[in-house]
Short mmCIF file of N, CA and C in Angstrom, two decimals:
data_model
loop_
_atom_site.label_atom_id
_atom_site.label_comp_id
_atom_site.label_asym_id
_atom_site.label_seq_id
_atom_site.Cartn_x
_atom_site.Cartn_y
_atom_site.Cartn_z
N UNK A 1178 -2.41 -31.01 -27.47
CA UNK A 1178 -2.11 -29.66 -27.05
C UNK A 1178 -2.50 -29.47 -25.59
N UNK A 1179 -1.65 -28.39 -25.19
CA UNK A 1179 -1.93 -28.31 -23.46
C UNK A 1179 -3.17 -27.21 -23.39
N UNK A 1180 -3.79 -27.13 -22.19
CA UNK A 1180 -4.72 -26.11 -22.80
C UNK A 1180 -3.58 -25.02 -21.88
N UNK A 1181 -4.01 -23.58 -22.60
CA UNK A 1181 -3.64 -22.38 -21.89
C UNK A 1181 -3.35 -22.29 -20.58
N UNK A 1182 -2.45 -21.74 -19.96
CA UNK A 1182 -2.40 -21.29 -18.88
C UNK A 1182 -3.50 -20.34 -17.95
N UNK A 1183 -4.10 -20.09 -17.22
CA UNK A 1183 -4.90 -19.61 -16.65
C UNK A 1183 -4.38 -18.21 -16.29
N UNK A 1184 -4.39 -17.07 -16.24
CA UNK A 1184 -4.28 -15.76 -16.16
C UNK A 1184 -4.90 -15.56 -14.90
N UNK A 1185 -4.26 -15.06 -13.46
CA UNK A 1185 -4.43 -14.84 -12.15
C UNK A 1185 -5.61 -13.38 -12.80
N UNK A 1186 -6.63 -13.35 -12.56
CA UNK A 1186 -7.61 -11.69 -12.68
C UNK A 1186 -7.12 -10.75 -11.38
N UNK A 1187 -6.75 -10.13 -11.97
CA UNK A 1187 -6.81 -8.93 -10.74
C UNK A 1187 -8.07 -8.49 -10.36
N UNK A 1188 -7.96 -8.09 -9.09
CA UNK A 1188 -9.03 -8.09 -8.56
C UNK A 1188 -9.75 -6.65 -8.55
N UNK A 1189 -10.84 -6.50 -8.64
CA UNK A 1189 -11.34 -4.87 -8.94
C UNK A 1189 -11.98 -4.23 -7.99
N UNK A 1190 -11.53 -3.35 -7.21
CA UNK A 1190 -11.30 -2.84 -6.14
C UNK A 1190 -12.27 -1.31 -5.93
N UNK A 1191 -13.00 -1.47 -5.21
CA UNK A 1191 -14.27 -0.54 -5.21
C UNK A 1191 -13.74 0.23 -3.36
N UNK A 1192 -13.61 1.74 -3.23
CA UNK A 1192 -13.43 2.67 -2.25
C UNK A 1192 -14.77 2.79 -1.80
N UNK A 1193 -14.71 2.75 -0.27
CA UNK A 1193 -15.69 4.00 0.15
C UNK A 1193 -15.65 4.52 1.17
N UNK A 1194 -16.23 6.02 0.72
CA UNK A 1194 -15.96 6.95 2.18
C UNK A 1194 -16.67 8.00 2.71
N UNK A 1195 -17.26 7.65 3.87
CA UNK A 1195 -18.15 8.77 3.97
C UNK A 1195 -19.75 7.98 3.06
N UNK A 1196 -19.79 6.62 3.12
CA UNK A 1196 -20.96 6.01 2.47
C UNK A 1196 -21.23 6.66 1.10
N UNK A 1197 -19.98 7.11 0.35
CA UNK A 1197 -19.80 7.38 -1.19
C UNK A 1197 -19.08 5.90 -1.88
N UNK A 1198 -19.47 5.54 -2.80
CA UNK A 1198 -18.64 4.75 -3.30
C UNK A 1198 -17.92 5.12 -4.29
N UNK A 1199 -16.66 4.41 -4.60
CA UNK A 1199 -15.42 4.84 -5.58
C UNK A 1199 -15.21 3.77 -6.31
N UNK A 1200 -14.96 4.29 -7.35
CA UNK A 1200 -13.97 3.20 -8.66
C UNK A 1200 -14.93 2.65 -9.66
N UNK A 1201 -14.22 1.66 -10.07
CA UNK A 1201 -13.61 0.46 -9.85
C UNK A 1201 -12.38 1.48 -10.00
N UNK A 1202 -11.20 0.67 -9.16
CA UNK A 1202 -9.61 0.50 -9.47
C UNK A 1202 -8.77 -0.61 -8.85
N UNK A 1203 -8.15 -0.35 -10.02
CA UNK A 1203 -7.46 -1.29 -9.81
C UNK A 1203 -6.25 -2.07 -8.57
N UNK A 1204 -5.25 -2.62 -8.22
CA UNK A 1204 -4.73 -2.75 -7.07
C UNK A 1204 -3.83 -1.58 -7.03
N UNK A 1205 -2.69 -1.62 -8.16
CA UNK A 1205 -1.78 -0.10 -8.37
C UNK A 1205 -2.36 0.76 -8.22
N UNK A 1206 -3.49 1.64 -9.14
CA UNK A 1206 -3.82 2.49 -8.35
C UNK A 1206 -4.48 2.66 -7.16
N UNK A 1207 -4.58 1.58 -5.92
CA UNK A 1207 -5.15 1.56 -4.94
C UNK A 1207 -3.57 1.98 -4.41
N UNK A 1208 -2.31 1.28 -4.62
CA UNK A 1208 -0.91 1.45 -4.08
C UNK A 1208 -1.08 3.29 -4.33
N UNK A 1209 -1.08 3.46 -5.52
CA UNK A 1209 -0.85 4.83 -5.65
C UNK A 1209 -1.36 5.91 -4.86
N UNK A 1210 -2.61 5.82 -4.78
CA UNK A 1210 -3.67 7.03 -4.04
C UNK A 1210 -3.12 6.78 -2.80
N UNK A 1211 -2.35 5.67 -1.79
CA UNK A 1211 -2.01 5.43 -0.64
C UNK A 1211 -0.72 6.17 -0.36
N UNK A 1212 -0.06 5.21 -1.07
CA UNK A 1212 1.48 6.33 -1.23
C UNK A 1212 1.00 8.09 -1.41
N UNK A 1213 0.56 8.52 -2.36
CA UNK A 1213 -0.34 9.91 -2.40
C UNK A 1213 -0.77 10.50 -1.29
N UNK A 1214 -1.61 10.34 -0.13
CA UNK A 1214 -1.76 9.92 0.86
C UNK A 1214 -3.47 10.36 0.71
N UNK A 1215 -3.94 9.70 -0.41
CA UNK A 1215 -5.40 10.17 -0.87
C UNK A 1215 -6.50 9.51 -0.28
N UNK A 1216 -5.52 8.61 0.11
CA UNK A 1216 -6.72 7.11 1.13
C UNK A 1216 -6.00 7.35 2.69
N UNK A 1217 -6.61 7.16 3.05
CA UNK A 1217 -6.53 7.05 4.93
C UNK A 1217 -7.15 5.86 5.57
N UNK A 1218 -6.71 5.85 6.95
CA UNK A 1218 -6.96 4.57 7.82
C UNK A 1218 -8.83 4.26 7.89
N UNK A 1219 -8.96 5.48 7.61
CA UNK A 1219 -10.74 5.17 7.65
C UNK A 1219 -11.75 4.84 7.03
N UNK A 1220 -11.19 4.92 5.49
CA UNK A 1220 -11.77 4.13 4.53
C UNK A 1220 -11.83 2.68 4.45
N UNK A 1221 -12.71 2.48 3.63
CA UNK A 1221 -13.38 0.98 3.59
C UNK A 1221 -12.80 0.76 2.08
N UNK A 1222 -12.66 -0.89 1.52
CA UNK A 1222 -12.83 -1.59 0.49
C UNK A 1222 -12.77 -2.95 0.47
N UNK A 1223 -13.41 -2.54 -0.58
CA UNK A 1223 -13.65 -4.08 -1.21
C UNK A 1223 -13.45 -4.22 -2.74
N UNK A 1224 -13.67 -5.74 -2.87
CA UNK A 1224 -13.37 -6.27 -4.43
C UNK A 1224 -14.87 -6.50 -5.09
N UNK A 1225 -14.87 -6.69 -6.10
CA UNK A 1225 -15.90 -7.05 -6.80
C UNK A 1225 -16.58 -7.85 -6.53
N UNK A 1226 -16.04 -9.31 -6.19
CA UNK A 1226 -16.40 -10.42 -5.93
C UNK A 1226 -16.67 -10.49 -4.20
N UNK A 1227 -16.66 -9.55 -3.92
CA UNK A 1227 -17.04 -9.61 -2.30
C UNK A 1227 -18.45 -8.48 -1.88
N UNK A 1228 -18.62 -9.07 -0.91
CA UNK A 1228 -19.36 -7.80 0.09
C UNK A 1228 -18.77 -7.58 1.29
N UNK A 1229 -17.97 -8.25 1.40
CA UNK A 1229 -17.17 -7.80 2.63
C UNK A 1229 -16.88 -6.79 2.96
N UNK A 1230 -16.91 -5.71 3.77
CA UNK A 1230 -16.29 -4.04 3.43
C UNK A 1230 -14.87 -3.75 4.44
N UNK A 1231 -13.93 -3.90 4.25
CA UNK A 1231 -12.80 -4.05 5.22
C UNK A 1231 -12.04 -2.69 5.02
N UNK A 1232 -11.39 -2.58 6.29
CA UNK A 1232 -11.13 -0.99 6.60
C UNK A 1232 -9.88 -1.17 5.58
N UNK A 1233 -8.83 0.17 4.81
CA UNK A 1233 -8.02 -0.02 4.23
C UNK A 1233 -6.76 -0.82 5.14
N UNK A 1234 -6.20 -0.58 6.46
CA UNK A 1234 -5.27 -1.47 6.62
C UNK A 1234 -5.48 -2.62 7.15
N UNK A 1235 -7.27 -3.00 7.49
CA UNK A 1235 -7.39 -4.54 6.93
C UNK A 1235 -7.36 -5.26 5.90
N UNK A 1236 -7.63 -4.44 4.74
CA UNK A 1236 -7.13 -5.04 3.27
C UNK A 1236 -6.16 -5.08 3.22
N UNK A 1237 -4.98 -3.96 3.49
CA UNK A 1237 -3.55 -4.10 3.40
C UNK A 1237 -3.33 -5.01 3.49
N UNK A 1238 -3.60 -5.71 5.21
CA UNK A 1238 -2.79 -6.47 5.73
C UNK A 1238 -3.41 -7.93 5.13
N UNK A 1239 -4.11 -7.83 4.89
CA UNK A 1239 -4.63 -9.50 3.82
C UNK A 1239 -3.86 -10.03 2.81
N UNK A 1240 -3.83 -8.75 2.10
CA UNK A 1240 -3.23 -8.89 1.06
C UNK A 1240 -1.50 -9.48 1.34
N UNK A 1241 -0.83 -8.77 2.60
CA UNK A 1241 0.33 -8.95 2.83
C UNK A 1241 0.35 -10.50 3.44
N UNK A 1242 -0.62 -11.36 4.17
CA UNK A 1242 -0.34 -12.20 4.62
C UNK A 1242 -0.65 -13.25 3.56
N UNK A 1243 -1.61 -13.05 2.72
CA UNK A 1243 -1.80 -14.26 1.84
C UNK A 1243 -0.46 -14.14 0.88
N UNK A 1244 -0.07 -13.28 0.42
CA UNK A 1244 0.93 -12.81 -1.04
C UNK A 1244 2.77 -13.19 -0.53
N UNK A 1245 2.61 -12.72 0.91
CA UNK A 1245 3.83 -12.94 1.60
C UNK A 1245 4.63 -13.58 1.13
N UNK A 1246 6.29 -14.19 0.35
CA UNK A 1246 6.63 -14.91 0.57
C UNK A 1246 7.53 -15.22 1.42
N UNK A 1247 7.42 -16.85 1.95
CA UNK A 1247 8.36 -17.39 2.87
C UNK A 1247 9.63 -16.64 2.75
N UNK A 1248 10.52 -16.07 3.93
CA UNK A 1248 11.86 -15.51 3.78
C UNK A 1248 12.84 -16.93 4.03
N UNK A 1249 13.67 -16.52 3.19
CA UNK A 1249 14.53 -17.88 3.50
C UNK A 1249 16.43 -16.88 4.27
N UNK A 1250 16.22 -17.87 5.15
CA UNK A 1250 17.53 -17.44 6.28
C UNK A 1250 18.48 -17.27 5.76
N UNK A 1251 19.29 -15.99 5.52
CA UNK A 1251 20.90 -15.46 5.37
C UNK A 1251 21.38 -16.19 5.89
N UNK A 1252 22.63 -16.57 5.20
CA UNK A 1252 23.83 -17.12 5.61
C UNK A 1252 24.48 -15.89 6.68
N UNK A 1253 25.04 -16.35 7.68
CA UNK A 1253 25.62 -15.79 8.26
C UNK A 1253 27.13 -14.85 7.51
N UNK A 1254 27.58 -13.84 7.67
CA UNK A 1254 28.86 -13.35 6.86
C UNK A 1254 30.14 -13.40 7.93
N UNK A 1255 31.17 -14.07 6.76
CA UNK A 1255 32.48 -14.77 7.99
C UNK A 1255 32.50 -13.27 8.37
N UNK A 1256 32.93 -13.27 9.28
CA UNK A 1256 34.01 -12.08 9.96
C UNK A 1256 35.02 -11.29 9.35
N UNK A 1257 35.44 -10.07 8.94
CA UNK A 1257 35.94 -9.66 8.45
C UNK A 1257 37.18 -9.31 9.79
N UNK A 1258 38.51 -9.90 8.59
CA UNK A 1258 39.61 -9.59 9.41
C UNK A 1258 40.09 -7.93 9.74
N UNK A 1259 40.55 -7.24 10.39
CA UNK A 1259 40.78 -6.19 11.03
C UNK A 1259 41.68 -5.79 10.14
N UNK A 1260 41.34 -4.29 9.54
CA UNK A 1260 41.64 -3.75 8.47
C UNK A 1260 43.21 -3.07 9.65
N UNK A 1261 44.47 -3.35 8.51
CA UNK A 1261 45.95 -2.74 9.24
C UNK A 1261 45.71 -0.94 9.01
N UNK A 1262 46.61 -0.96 10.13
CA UNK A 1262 46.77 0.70 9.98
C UNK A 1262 47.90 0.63 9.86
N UNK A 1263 48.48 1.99 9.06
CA UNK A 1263 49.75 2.53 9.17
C UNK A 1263 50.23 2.58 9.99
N UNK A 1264 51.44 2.68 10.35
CA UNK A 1264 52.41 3.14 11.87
C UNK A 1264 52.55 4.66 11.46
N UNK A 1265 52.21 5.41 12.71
CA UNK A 1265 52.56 7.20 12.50
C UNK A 1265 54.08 7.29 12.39
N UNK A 1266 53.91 8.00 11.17
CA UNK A 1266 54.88 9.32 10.68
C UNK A 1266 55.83 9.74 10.97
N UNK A 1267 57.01 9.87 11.59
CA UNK A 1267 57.76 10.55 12.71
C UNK A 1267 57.95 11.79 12.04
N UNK A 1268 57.82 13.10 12.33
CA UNK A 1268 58.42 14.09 12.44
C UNK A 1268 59.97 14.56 12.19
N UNK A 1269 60.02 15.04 11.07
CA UNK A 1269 61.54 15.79 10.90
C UNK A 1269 62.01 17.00 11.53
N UNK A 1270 63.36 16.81 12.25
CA UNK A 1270 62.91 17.80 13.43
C UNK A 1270 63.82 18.52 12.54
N UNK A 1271 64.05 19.90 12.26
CA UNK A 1271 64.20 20.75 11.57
C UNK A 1271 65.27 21.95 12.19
#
């Protein structure tokens, strides 16, 4: 038998502000209260497993550079041929 797959832990995510501390929460609701706009540039966090205290869009941006994935290059799109127009109408002269 293989053993189990290993389960990535999310990481548990402790606020602080104003030298109050917050939580635990989780990463979503860290997304949430942001989107909300309940967190600001001046707060601090960290994870459980750290003491590190990093401002929120230094965590952001950690998170975005480690998680990132590689973009892989669009094909270029052929050219689209030039859509015809009608020829105008002539007028019935009356």
């Amino acid at each position: 038998m293989k053993p189990a797959p290993k389960k990535m832990k999310t990481p548990i995510i402790i606020i602080s502000r104003n030298y109050v501390e917050f939580g635990p929460f989780t990463g979503a609701e860290l997304v949430d209260f942001r989107a909300r706009g309940i967190l600001n540039d001046g707060d601090f966090v960290r994870t459980s497993d750290s003491e590190t205290w990093l401002t929120l869009p230094e965590y952001v941006s950690s998170l975005t550079v480690e998680a990132a994935p590689v973009a892989k290059k669009a094909k270029a799109a052929a050219p689209k041929a030039a859509a015809k127009t009608a020829a105008p109408r002539r007028s019935k002269a009356a």
